[in-house]
Coordinates of C-alpha atoms and ligand atoms in Angstrom, one line a residue:
X1092 CA 0.5 -0.3 -0.4
X1093 CA 1.1 3.4 -1.1
X1094 CA 1.6 6.7 1.0
X1095 CA -0.8 9.2 0.3
X1096 CA 1.2 12.3 0.1
X1097 CA 2.0 15.0 -1.8
X1098 CA 5.2 14.1 -4.0
X1099 CA 6.2 17.5 -4.3
X1100 CA 10.0 17.4 -6.5
X1101 CA 12.7 18.6 -3.9
X1102 CA 15.1 21.4 -6.1
X1103 CA 17.1 24.2 -5.5
X1104 CA 14.3 26.3 -7.1
X1105 CA 12.1 25.3 -4.4
X1106 CA 14.6 25.9 -1.9
X1107 CA 15.5 29.5 -3.6
X1108 CA 11.8 30.3 -3.0
X1109 CA 11.6 29.5 -0.2
X1110 CA 14.7 31.6 1.7
X1111 CA 13.0 34.6 -1.4
X1112 CA 9.6 34.6 1.1
X1113 CA 11.4 33.8 4.8
X1114 CA 14.4 35.0 5.1
X1115 CA 14.6 38.0 2.7
X1116 CA 16.6 40.4 5.1
X1117 CA 19.6 37.4 6.0
X1118 CA 22.5 39.1 4.9
X1119 CA 25.4 37.7 2.7
X1120 CA 28.7 39.9 3.0
X1121 CA 31.0 39.1 0.6
X1122 CA 35.1 40.2 -0.2
X1123 CA 35.0 40.6 -3.9
X1124 CA 38.3 41.8 -5.8
X1125 CA 36.5 44.9 -6.3
X1126 CA 35.1 45.6 -3.2
X1127 CA 36.4 45.0 0.1
X1128 CA 32.5 44.7 2.0
X1129 CA 30.2 44.1 -0.4
X1130 CA 26.6 43.8 1.4
X1131 CA 22.9 42.5 0.2
X1132 CA 20.6 40.2 1.1
X1133 CA 18.9 36.6 0.4
X1134 CA 15.9 39.1 -0.5
X1135 CA 18.0 41.5 -3.4
X1136 CA 20.3 38.5 -4.2
X1137 CA 17.0 36.5 -5.0
X1138 CA 15.6 39.3 -7.0
X1139 CA 18.6 39.1 -9.3
X1140 CA 19.0 35.4 -9.6
X1141 CA 15.6 36.2 -11.5
X1142 CA 17.1 38.8 -13.7
X1143 CA 19.9 35.8 -14.1
X1144 CA 17.8 33.2 -14.9
X1145 CA 16.7 36.0 -17.5
X1146 CA 19.9 36.8 -19.1
X1147 CA 20.9 33.4 -19.2
X1148 CA 18.1 32.4 -21.3
X1149 CA 18.8 34.6 -24.1
X1150 CA 22.0 33.6 -23.9
X1151 CA 20.5 30.6 -25.7
X1152 CA 21.0 28.4 -22.6
X1153 CA 18.9 25.0 -23.2
X1154 CA 18.0 22.6 -20.3
X1155 CA 20.3 20.5 -18.6
X1156 CA 23.7 22.4 -20.5
X1157 CA 26.6 22.8 -17.9
X1158 CA 27.5 26.7 -17.0
X1159 CA 30.8 27.3 -16.4
X1160 CA 32.4 29.1 -13.1
X1161 CA 35.5 29.8 -12.1
X1162 CA 35.3 32.2 -9.5
X1163 CA 35.4 32.4 -5.4
X1164 CA 33.0 32.6 -2.9
X1165 CA 31.2 35.7 -3.5
X1166 CA 27.6 36.9 -3.6
X1167 CA 27.8 36.5 -7.4
X1168 CA 29.0 33.1 -7.2
X1169 CA 26.1 32.8 -5.0
X1170 CA 23.4 33.8 -7.7
X1171 CA 24.9 31.6 -9.9
X1172 CA 24.0 28.5 -7.6
X1173 CA 20.7 29.2 -7.9
X1174 CA 20.3 31.2 -11.0
X1175 CA 21.5 28.2 -13.4
X1176 CA 20.8 25.6 -11.4
X1177 CA 16.6 26.7 -10.9
X1178 CA 16.7 27.3 -14.8
X1179 CA 17.4 23.5 -15.4
X1180 CA 20.7 23.7 -16.4
X1181 CA 24.0 22.4 -14.7
X1182 CA 26.3 24.4 -12.9
X1183 CA 29.9 23.0 -13.2
X1184 CA 32.1 24.9 -10.5
X1185 CA 35.8 24.8 -12.0
X1186 CA 38.7 24.6 -9.2
X1187 CA 41.2 27.3 -10.7
X1188 CA 43.8 26.1 -9.1
X1189 CA 44.1 23.6 -11.6
X1190 CA 46.6 23.0 -14.0
X1191 CA 45.7 24.4 -17.3
X1192 CA 45.3 21.5 -18.9
X1193 CA 43.6 20.0 -16.1
X1194 CA 40.9 22.8 -16.4
X1195 CA 40.9 22.0 -20.3
X1196 CA 40.0 18.6 -19.9
X1197 CA 37.6 19.0 -17.6
X1198 CA 35.4 22.5 -19.6
X1199 CA 35.8 19.6 -22.5
X1200 CA 34.7 17.2 -20.8
X1201 CA 31.2 18.5 -19.1
X1202 CA 31.1 20.6 -23.2
X1203 CA 31.1 23.9 -20.6
X1204 CA 28.5 26.1 -22.6
X1205 CA 29.5 29.3 -21.1
X1206 CA 31.9 30.3 -18.3
X1207 CA 31.5 32.6 -15.8
X1208 CA 34.4 34.1 -14.6
X1209 CA 36.5 36.4 -11.6
X1210 CA 38.4 39.1 -13.5
X1211 CA 41.8 37.7 -11.1
X1212 CA 40.8 34.4 -13.4
X1213 CA 40.4 36.1 -17.1
X1214 CA 44.5 36.2 -18.1
X1215 CA 44.5 32.5 -17.6
X1216 CA 41.2 32.4 -19.1
X1217 CA 43.0 34.4 -22.0
X1218 CA 45.9 31.8 -22.2
X1219 CA 43.6 28.7 -22.5
X1220 CA 40.2 29.6 -24.7
X1221 CA 41.8 28.6 -27.7
X1222 CA 41.2 24.7 -26.1
X1223 CA 38.2 25.1 -25.3
X1224 CA 36.7 23.8 -27.9
X1225 CA 32.6 23.9 -26.6
X1226 CA 32.4 27.5 -24.9
X1227 CA 30.6 30.1 -26.7
X1228 CA 31.2 33.0 -24.2
X1229 CA 32.2 34.4 -21.3
X1230 CA 30.7 36.2 -18.9
X1231 CA 33.6 38.6 -16.8
X1232 CA 32.4 38.7 -12.6
X1233 CA 32.3 42.3 -12.5
X1234 CA 30.8 45.8 -13.4
X1235 CA 30.8 47.8 -16.1
X1236 CA 33.6 50.0 -14.6
X1237 CA 35.5 47.6 -13.8
X1238 CA 35.4 45.6 -16.6
X1239 CA 39.4 44.2 -17.6
X1240 CA 40.6 44.9 -21.3
X1241 CA 40.3 41.3 -22.3
X1242 CA 40.8 38.9 -25.4
X1243 CA 38.5 36.7 -24.8
X1244 CA 36.3 36.6 -27.6
X1245 CA 32.4 37.4 -27.1
X1246 CA 33.0 38.4 -24.0
X1247 CA 30.5 39.9 -21.6
X1248 CA 30.4 41.6 -18.1
X1249 CA 27.4 40.4 -16.0
X1250 CA 26.3 43.4 -14.3
X1251 CA 25.5 44.7 -18.1
X1252 CA 24.0 41.3 -18.6
X1253 CA 21.6 40.9 -16.0
X1254 CA 20.9 45.2 -15.4
X1255 CA 17.4 45.5 -16.9
X1256 CA 16.3 41.7 -16.9
X1257 CA 12.7 41.4 -15.6
X1258 CA 12.8 40.4 -12.1
X1259 CA 10.3 37.9 -13.0
X1260 CA 10.5 34.5 -13.9
X1261 CA 9.0 31.3 -14.8
X1262 CA 11.0 29.0 -13.3
X1263 CA 10.6 25.2 -15.5
X1264 CA 9.2 22.8 -13.3
X1265 CA 11.9 20.7 -12.3
X1266 CA 12.6 16.5 -11.9
X1267 CA 14.0 16.1 -8.5
X1268 CA 16.3 13.8 -10.3
X1269 CA 17.4 16.2 -13.0
X1270 CA 21.3 17.6 -12.2
X1271 CA 21.9 20.6 -10.5
X1272 CA 25.9 21.0 -10.8
X1273 CA 28.8 19.3 -11.4
X1274 CA 32.0 18.9 -9.4
X1275 CA 35.2 17.4 -10.8
X1276 CA 37.1 15.6 -8.0
X1277 CA 40.8 16.7 -8.0
X1278 CA 42.2 13.6 -10.2
X1279 CA 45.4 12.6 -8.4
X1280 CA 45.7 9.4 -10.4
X1281 CA 44.7 9.5 -14.4
X1282 CA 41.8 12.1 -15.2
X1283 CA 39.7 14.6 -12.8
X1284 CA 36.2 12.6 -13.3
X1285 CA 33.0 14.5 -12.8
X1286 CA 30.3 14.3 -10.3
X1287 CA 26.9 15.0 -11.2
X1288 CA 24.3 16.2 -8.1
X1289 CA 20.9 15.8 -8.6
X1290 CA 18.5 18.8 -6.7
X1291 CA 16.8 15.8 -4.5
X1292 CA 20.4 14.7 -3.4
X1293 CA 21.4 18.3 -2.8
X1294 CA 18.5 19.4 -1.2
X1295 CA 18.2 16.1 0.6
X1296 CA 22.3 16.5 1.9
X1297 CA 21.1 20.0 3.1
X1298 CA 18.3 18.5 5.2
X1299 CA 20.5 15.8 6.2
X1300 CA 23.7 18.0 7.1
X1301 CA 21.4 20.8 8.6
X1302 CA 20.2 19.0 11.5
X1303 CA 21.2 20.4 15.3
X1304 CA 23.5 16.4 15.4
X1305 CA 25.4 18.0 12.5
X1306 CA 25.9 21.3 10.8
X1307 CA 22.9 22.9 13.1
X1308 CA 22.7 25.8 11.2
X1309 CA 19.6 28.7 12.8
X1310 CA 19.0 32.2 11.9
X1311 CA 20.6 33.4 14.6
X1312 CA 24.0 32.0 13.5
X1313 CA 27.2 33.6 11.0
X1314 CA 28.4 30.9 8.6
X1315 CA 31.8 32.2 6.7
X1316 CA 32.7 29.3 4.0
X1317 CA 36.5 28.8 4.1
X1318 CA 36.0 26.3 2.1
X1319 CA 35.8 27.2 -1.5
X1320 CA 32.2 27.1 -3.7
X1321 CA 34.3 25.1 -6.1
X1322 CA 35.1 22.8 -3.9
X1323 CA 31.8 20.1 -3.4
X1324 CA 29.7 23.2 -3.4
X1325 CA 31.2 24.9 -0.6
X1326 CA 30.7 21.4 1.4
X1327 CA 27.1 22.4 0.8
X1328 CA 26.3 25.1 2.8
X1329 CA 25.3 27.7 0.9
X1330 CA 21.9 26.0 0.1
X1331 CA 21.8 25.1 4.1
X1332 CA 22.0 29.3 5.0
X1333 CA 18.9 29.0 3.1
X1334 CA 17.4 26.5 4.0
X1335 CA 18.4 27.6 7.5
X1336 CA 17.9 31.4 7.0
X1337 CA 21.7 32.1 8.5
X1338 CA 23.8 35.1 7.5
X1339 CA 26.2 34.0 5.2
X1340 CA 30.3 35.9 4.9
X1341 CA 32.5 35.4 2.1
X1342 CA 35.8 35.8 2.1
X1343 CA 36.5 36.3 -1.9
X1344 CA 40.2 35.9 -2.7
X1345 CA 41.3 36.7 0.6
X1346 CA 40.6 32.7 1.7
X1347 CA 44.0 31.5 3.4
X1348 CA 44.6 35.7 4.8
X1349 CA 44.3 34.7 8.6
X1350 CA 43.9 39.1 8.9
X1351 CA 41.3 39.3 6.8
X1352 CA 39.8 36.3 7.9
X1353 CA 39.7 37.7 11.5
X1354 CA 38.6 41.3 9.8
X1355 CA 35.8 39.7 8.8
X1356 CA 35.0 37.0 12.1
X1357 CA 34.8 40.3 13.9
X1358 CA 33.5 42.8 12.3
X1359 CA 30.7 40.7 10.6
X1360 CA 30.2 38.7 14.4
X1361 CA 30.6 35.4 12.1
X1362 CA 29.3 32.1 14.8
X1363 CA 30.4 29.2 12.6
X1364 CA 33.2 29.0 9.4
X1365 CA 34.0 25.7 7.0
X1366 CA 37.4 24.9 6.1
X1367 CA 40.1 22.5 5.4
X1368 CA 43.6 22.8 8.2
X1369 CA 45.3 24.6 6.0
X1370 CA 43.3 28.0 6.7
X1371 CA 42.0 27.1 10.2
X1372 CA 46.6 27.0 10.5
X1373 CA 47.2 31.1 8.7
X1374 CA 43.8 31.9 11.2
X1375 CA 46.6 30.8 14.5
X1376 CA 49.0 31.8 13.3
X1377 CA 48.2 35.6 12.3
X1378 CA 46.6 35.7 16.2
X1379 CA 49.3 34.2 17.6
X1380 CA 51.0 36.9 15.9
X1381 CA 48.9 39.6 16.6
X1382 CA 47.5 38.8 19.9
X1383 CA 43.9 39.5 18.1
X1384 CA 41.0 37.7 19.2
X1385 CA 38.0 36.3 17.4
X1386 CA 35.1 36.4 20.1
X1387 CA 32.2 35.6 18.5
X1388 CA 33.4 32.6 16.6
X1389 CA 32.0 29.4 18.6
X1390 CA 32.5 26.9 16.1
X1391 CA 34.8 25.8 13.1
X1392 CA 34.1 22.6 10.3
X1393 CA 37.4 21.0 9.8
X1394 CA 37.1 18.7 7.1
X1395 CA 38.7 17.7 3.5
X1396 CA 42.4 16.2 6.0
X1397 CA 43.0 15.3 9.3
X1398 CA 42.8 17.9 11.9
X1399 CA 46.3 18.7 14.4
X1400 CA 46.2 17.0 17.1
X1401 CA 47.7 21.2 18.1
X1402 CA 45.7 23.2 15.8
X1403 CA 42.8 21.7 17.9
X1404 CA 44.2 22.8 21.1
X1405 CA 45.7 25.9 20.0
X1406 CA 41.8 26.8 19.1
X1407 CA 40.5 25.3 22.5
X1408 CA 42.3 28.3 23.6
X1409 CA 40.9 30.6 21.9
X1410 CA 37.9 29.1 22.9
X1411 CA 36.8 28.4 19.5
X1412 CA 35.7 24.0 19.0
X1413 CA 36.7 22.9 16.4
X1414 CA 33.9 19.8 14.9
X1415 CA 35.9 17.3 12.1
X1416 CA 34.2 16.4 9.5
X1417 CA 34.7 13.7 6.2
X1418 CA 33.2 13.6 3.3
X1419 CA 34.6 13.5 -0.7
X1420 CA 33.0 14.9 -3.2
X1421 CA 31.9 11.7 -4.3
X1422 CA 29.5 12.2 -0.9
X1423 CA 28.4 15.7 -1.9
X1424 CA 30.2 16.1 0.6
X1425 CA 29.5 15.3 4.1
X1426 CA 29.2 11.3 5.7
X1427 CA 30.7 11.9 9.6
X1428 CA 30.4 15.0 11.4
X1429 CA 32.4 14.6 15.0
X1430 CA 30.1 15.6 17.9
X1431 CA 31.2 13.8 21.4
X1432 CA 28.7 11.9 23.1
X1433 CA 27.4 13.1 26.1
X1434 CA 29.5 11.3 28.9
X1435 CA 32.9 11.9 26.8
X1436 CA 32.4 15.7 27.4
X1437 CA 33.1 14.4 31.1
X1438 CA 36.6 12.4 30.1
X1439 CA 40.2 13.5 31.0
X1440 CA 40.7 16.6 28.4
X1441 CA 43.7 14.6 26.6
X1442 CA 41.2 10.9 26.2
X1443 CA 38.3 13.6 24.7
X1444 CA 40.6 15.1 22.7
X1445 CA 40.9 11.8 21.1
X1446 CA 37.2 11.1 20.2
X1447 CA 37.8 14.8 19.3
X1448 CA 40.0 14.5 16.8
X1449 CA 38.1 11.4 15.0
X1450 CA 36.4 11.7 11.6
X1451 CA 33.1 11.5 13.8
X1452 CA 29.7 9.7 13.5
X1453 CA 26.9 9.1 10.6
X1454 CA 25.0 11.6 9.9
X1455 CA 21.8 10.5 8.8
X1456 CA 21.5 9.4 5.0
X1457 CA 24.4 7.6 4.8
X1458 CA 25.4 4.4 5.9
X1459 CA 29.2 2.9 6.2
X1460 CA 31.2 -0.4 6.2
X1461 CA 34.6 -0.7 6.3
X1462 CA 36.1 -4.2 4.8
X1463 CA 39.0 -6.3 3.9
X1464 CA 41.0 -6.5 0.8
X1465 CA 38.3 -9.3 -0.2
X1466 CA 35.0 -8.0 0.3
X1467 CA 34.6 -9.3 3.7
X1468 CA 32.8 -6.6 6.7
X1469 CA 35.3 -6.1 9.5
X1470 CA 34.1 -5.6 13.5
X1471 CA 33.9 -2.0 14.6
X1472 CA 36.2 -2.5 17.6
X1473 CA 38.5 0.9 17.1
X1474 CA 42.0 -1.2 15.7
X1475 CA 41.2 -3.2 12.7
X1476 CA 41.4 -0.7 9.3
X1477 CA 39.8 -1.7 6.6
X1478 CA 38.4 0.1 3.3
X1479 CA 35.8 2.6 3.8
X1480 CA 32.7 1.9 2.1
X1481 CA 29.5 4.5 2.0
X1482 CA 25.8 4.3 0.6
X1483 CA 22.9 6.8 0.4
X1484 CA 21.2 8.9 -1.3
X1485 CA 23.9 11.2 -1.6
X1486 CA 26.5 8.8 -2.6
X1487 CA 27.0 9.3 -6.4
X1488 CA 26.5 5.8 -8.6
X1489 CA 28.5 6.8 -11.7
X1490 CA 30.7 9.6 -12.9
X1491 CA 29.7 11.8 -15.4
X1492 CA 30.1 10.4 -18.8
X1493 CA 31.7 6.9 -17.4
X1494 CA 30.5 3.9 -16.9
X1495 CA 29.0 2.7 -12.9
X1496 CA 32.6 0.4 -13.0
X1497 CA 34.9 3.6 -13.1
X1498 CA 33.3 4.3 -9.8
X1499 CA 34.5 1.0 -7.8
X1500 CA 31.0 0.0 -6.4
X1501 CA 31.6 -3.4 -5.1
X1502 CA 27.7 -5.1 -3.7
X1503 CA 26.7 -1.4 -4.5
X1504 CA 28.9 0.3 -1.9
X1505 CA 31.1 3.2 -3.0
X1506 CA 34.7 2.3 -2.6
X1507 CA 36.0 6.0 -0.9
X1508 CA 39.9 4.8 -1.2
X1509 CA 40.2 5.8 2.5
X1510 CA 41.3 3.7 5.4
X1511 CA 39.3 3.6 8.5
X1512 CA 38.8 2.4 11.9
X1513 CA 35.6 2.0 13.4
X1514 CA 35.0 2.1 17.3
X1515 CA 32.3 0.5 19.2
X1516 CA 30.6 3.6 19.9
X1517 CA 30.9 4.2 16.0
X1518 CA 33.6 7.1 15.7
X1519 CA 35.2 6.8 12.5
X1520 CA 39.5 7.6 12.1
X1521 CA 40.8 7.7 8.6
X1522 CA 43.8 6.5 9.1
X1523 CA 45.2 6.4 5.5
X1524 CA 44.1 7.0 1.7
X1525 CA 44.2 3.2 -0.3
X1526 CA 47.2 4.7 -2.3
X1527 CA 49.1 6.5 0.5
X1528 CA 49.1 3.4 2.9
X1529 CA 52.4 2.0 4.4
X1530 CA 52.7 -1.4 4.2
X1531 CA 55.6 -2.5 6.8
X1532 CA 56.2 -5.8 7.0
X1533 CA 52.7 -7.0 6.0
X1534 CA 51.3 -4.8 8.2
X1535 CA 49.7 -0.8 7.8
X1536 CA 51.4 2.4 9.5
X1537 CA 48.9 5.2 9.4
X1538 CA 51.1 7.7 7.8
X1539 CA 48.6 10.5 9.2
X1540 CA 49.0 9.5 12.9
X1541 CA 52.4 9.5 12.6
X1542 CA 52.5 13.5 10.9
X1543 CA 49.8 14.5 13.4
X1544 CA 52.2 13.4 15.7
X1545 CA 55.2 15.2 14.8
X1546 CA 53.4 18.6 13.9
X1547 CA 53.3 18.5 17.6
X1548 CA 56.4 19.0 17.7
X1549 CA 57.2 22.8 18.6
X1550 CA 59.6 23.6 15.5
X1551 CA 57.3 21.6 13.2
X1552 CA 55.5 23.8 10.4
X1553 CA 54.1 20.8 8.2
X1554 CA 54.8 17.4 8.2
X1555 CA 54.8 14.9 5.7
X1556 CA 54.9 11.1 6.0
X1557 CA 55.2 8.1 2.9
X1558 CA 56.4 5.3 2.3
X1559 CA 60.0 4.2 0.5
X1560 CA 60.9 0.6 -0.2
X1561 CA 63.0 -1.2 2.6
X1562 CA 65.0 -4.1 1.9
X1563 CA 63.7 -6.1 4.9
X1564 CA 60.4 -4.5 5.1
X1565 CA 59.4 -4.0 1.9
X1566 CA 58.7 -0.6 3.0
X1567 CA 59.2 2.0 6.1
X1568 CA 58.0 5.8 6.4
X1569 CA 60.3 8.9 6.0
X1570 CA 59.6 11.5 7.7
X1571 CA 59.5 14.6 5.3
X1572 CA 59.5 18.6 7.9
X1573 CA 59.1 21.5 7.0
X1574 CA 60.8 23.6 10.1
X1575 CA 59.1 26.2 11.7
X1576 CA 60.7 30.2 10.7
X1577 CA 63.4 31.3 13.2
X1578 CA 63.9 27.3 14.0
X1579 CA 66.5 24.6 13.6
X1580 CA 65.4 21.0 14.6
X1581 CA 67.5 18.0 14.0
X1582 CA 66.3 14.9 12.5
X1583 CA 67.5 12.8 16.0
X1584 CA 65.4 14.9 18.0
X1585 CA 61.7 14.7 16.0
X1586 CA 62.7 11.0 15.7
X1587 CA 62.6 10.7 19.5
X1588 CA 60.0 13.3 19.7
X1589 CA 57.9 10.8 18.7
X1590 CA 58.7 7.3 20.8
X1591 CA 55.7 7.3 22.8
X1592 CA 53.6 9.1 21.2
X1593 CA 52.7 6.6 18.2
X1594 CA 53.6 2.8 18.1
X1595 CA 57.4 1.7 18.1
X1596 CA 58.1 0.4 14.5
X1597 CA 55.9 3.1 13.4
X1598 CA 58.7 5.9 14.2
X1599 CA 59.9 6.6 10.8
X1600 CA 63.6 5.8 9.9
X1601 CA 64.6 9.0 8.5
X1602 CA 63.8 12.4 9.0
X1603 CA 64.7 14.8 6.3
X1604 CA 63.9 18.6 5.3
X1605 CA 62.1 20.4 2.8
X1606 CA 61.3 24.0 2.2
X1607 CA 57.8 23.4 1.1
X1608 CA 55.7 20.6 1.0
X1609 CA 53.5 20.1 -2.7
X1610 CA 49.7 20.7 -2.0
X1611 CA 46.9 19.5 -3.9
X1612 CA 44.7 22.0 -5.4
X1613 CA 42.0 21.8 -2.7
X1614 CA 45.1 22.3 -0.2
X1615 CA 46.1 19.3 0.8
X1616 CA 49.4 18.0 1.2
X1617 CA 50.0 16.2 -2.4
X1618 CA 51.6 12.3 -1.3
X1619 CA 52.1 12.1 -5.5
X1620 CA 54.5 14.7 -5.7
X1621 CA 56.1 13.9 -2.5
X1622 CA 56.5 10.0 -3.6
X1623 CA 58.2 11.6 -7.2
X1624 CA 60.6 14.0 -5.6
X1625 CA 61.7 11.2 -3.4
X1626 CA 61.4 8.6 -5.8
X1627 CA 65.4 7.7 -5.6
X1628 CA 65.4 7.2 -1.9
X1629 CA 65.0 4.0 -0.8
X1630 CA 66.5 2.4 2.5
Ligands
LIG2132 P1 40.2 15.8 -3.6 O1 40.6 16.1 -2.5 O2 41.2 14.3 -3.3 O3 39.3 16.0 -4.7 P2 38.0 15.6 -1.8 O4 38.2 17.0 -1.7 O5 36.3 14.8 -2.8 O6 38.7 15.2 -3.0 O7 38.7 14.9 -0.8 C1 37.9 13.6 -0.2 C2 39.3 13.2 0.8 O8 40.0 13.8 2.2 C3 38.8 11.9 1.6 O9 38.5 10.7 0.6 C4 39.4 11.5 2.8 O10 40.7 10.8 1.6 C5 40.1 13.3 3.3 N1 39.1 13.5 4.1 C6 38.1 14.2 4.0 N2 37.7 15.0 5.0 C7 39.1 14.4 6.0 C8 39.1 13.9 7.6 N3 38.3 15.0 8.6 N4 40.1 13.4 8.1 C9 40.8 13.0 7.1 N5 41.2 13.1 6.1 C10 40.1 13.6 4.9

């Protein structure tokens, strides 16, 4: 017997209509290339979204067309998110930090029709435009006064494009399963792969992640997404904020600038922010050097990579609670989130920290398991590492224009490529990515645990661990360290420092110093590049 409830479609259009009606006065504050503080509201932004929809139709966009963005986090990018998807097109956010060849590969693979681009990325696109075979034209995200000189062909100015357009638009009735946005993984192995989100998956992800057990966005909060809008839709918070009426503060091109982040937090009373560990390290360094405080900031989500223990401890001293979240592009992205069970709050500080540093517990909507190499499910005992596999309505089942076999779906579960343990309380901990795992004498060493232990040393600015060939143990870990400016740690002292913090046989055989650790386009340490750098190294 079927239920007898309405089956209204879960669409981004419905989210927009809701926010425009219920939270028209909620503020959106942006830093842009030409304005250090642009202020608008949901009401104003959604009016402009209607104008944008009319302009997109006039550009000749057809249902399902991929429209690309190459832009930082700001109000115009916000308008594109809603205007493109609600019109029935696909908002394809491209990561401008990728290599130019990757950008042209992605744009051609997606068959992008138009590219909406921040002025700062125009020179790069000028170099690339001959390689972009499907793009019909470019729209520069700026005002008429700030339009740069450019050799881009068929180019428009965003403000001119929407100016004078009608503030009414007849939104199409969309199937909730139709595609709304597209994001390519950074492609650490092989070519980048496209993850094609649907309206339904996006709305369900927002509902799932907006519960109080997870992000818990609310009208009395102010959120600053420091995670880029080209990185898995800023982890979904641009939709979540509309659903909850939460004020948005967009840092524009100033993502990694601790001083700007601190100023935005203090001037706009930011209570909540999201980003990868690197940006919180930048904020922390600024606070420590300047003696500034961030008194309104209550909590941070840290994800995308493991959170160093020293970072979480230091943020505690500023009264900022860091919550670890885990997910990936293929998961919209959130799968787990760390909030302690009530009894854990009474644990001694260091034990509590052990739990807080884990990737957290499942959020409703995602299922997970760990499996052995031969696909057998492994116990949740907090000790046994296994391949982490997930499923759920916001997990991808295949990549754009690729066969389902490319999506690693053993028995209908998506294999994340992560290796993890899960404890008896359901706290998951990432120990490695399958391709970064170090296998020493047949046993796995968690490079993440070793890195975190090394990062606790006061003279270490950044630390990475990779496996290098070893005649007896097949592989042994090598510690690669960037020294903190002004310090000169010795390798034996650093290795001795690890004693007692990790299993003895996990202690790296050697430690080398580098000026810089290479990072991927999403700000994570690039183990692939490190392995290339130390290709000739062996024990
Ligand atoms: P990429 O950086 O390869 O484009 P994603 O941004 O989708 O891909 O990153 C997903 C990966 O980031 C996960 O599979 C996992 O390895 C890593 N990751 C995400 N969150 C965490 C976390 N809290 N702790 C450790 N690793 C994490």
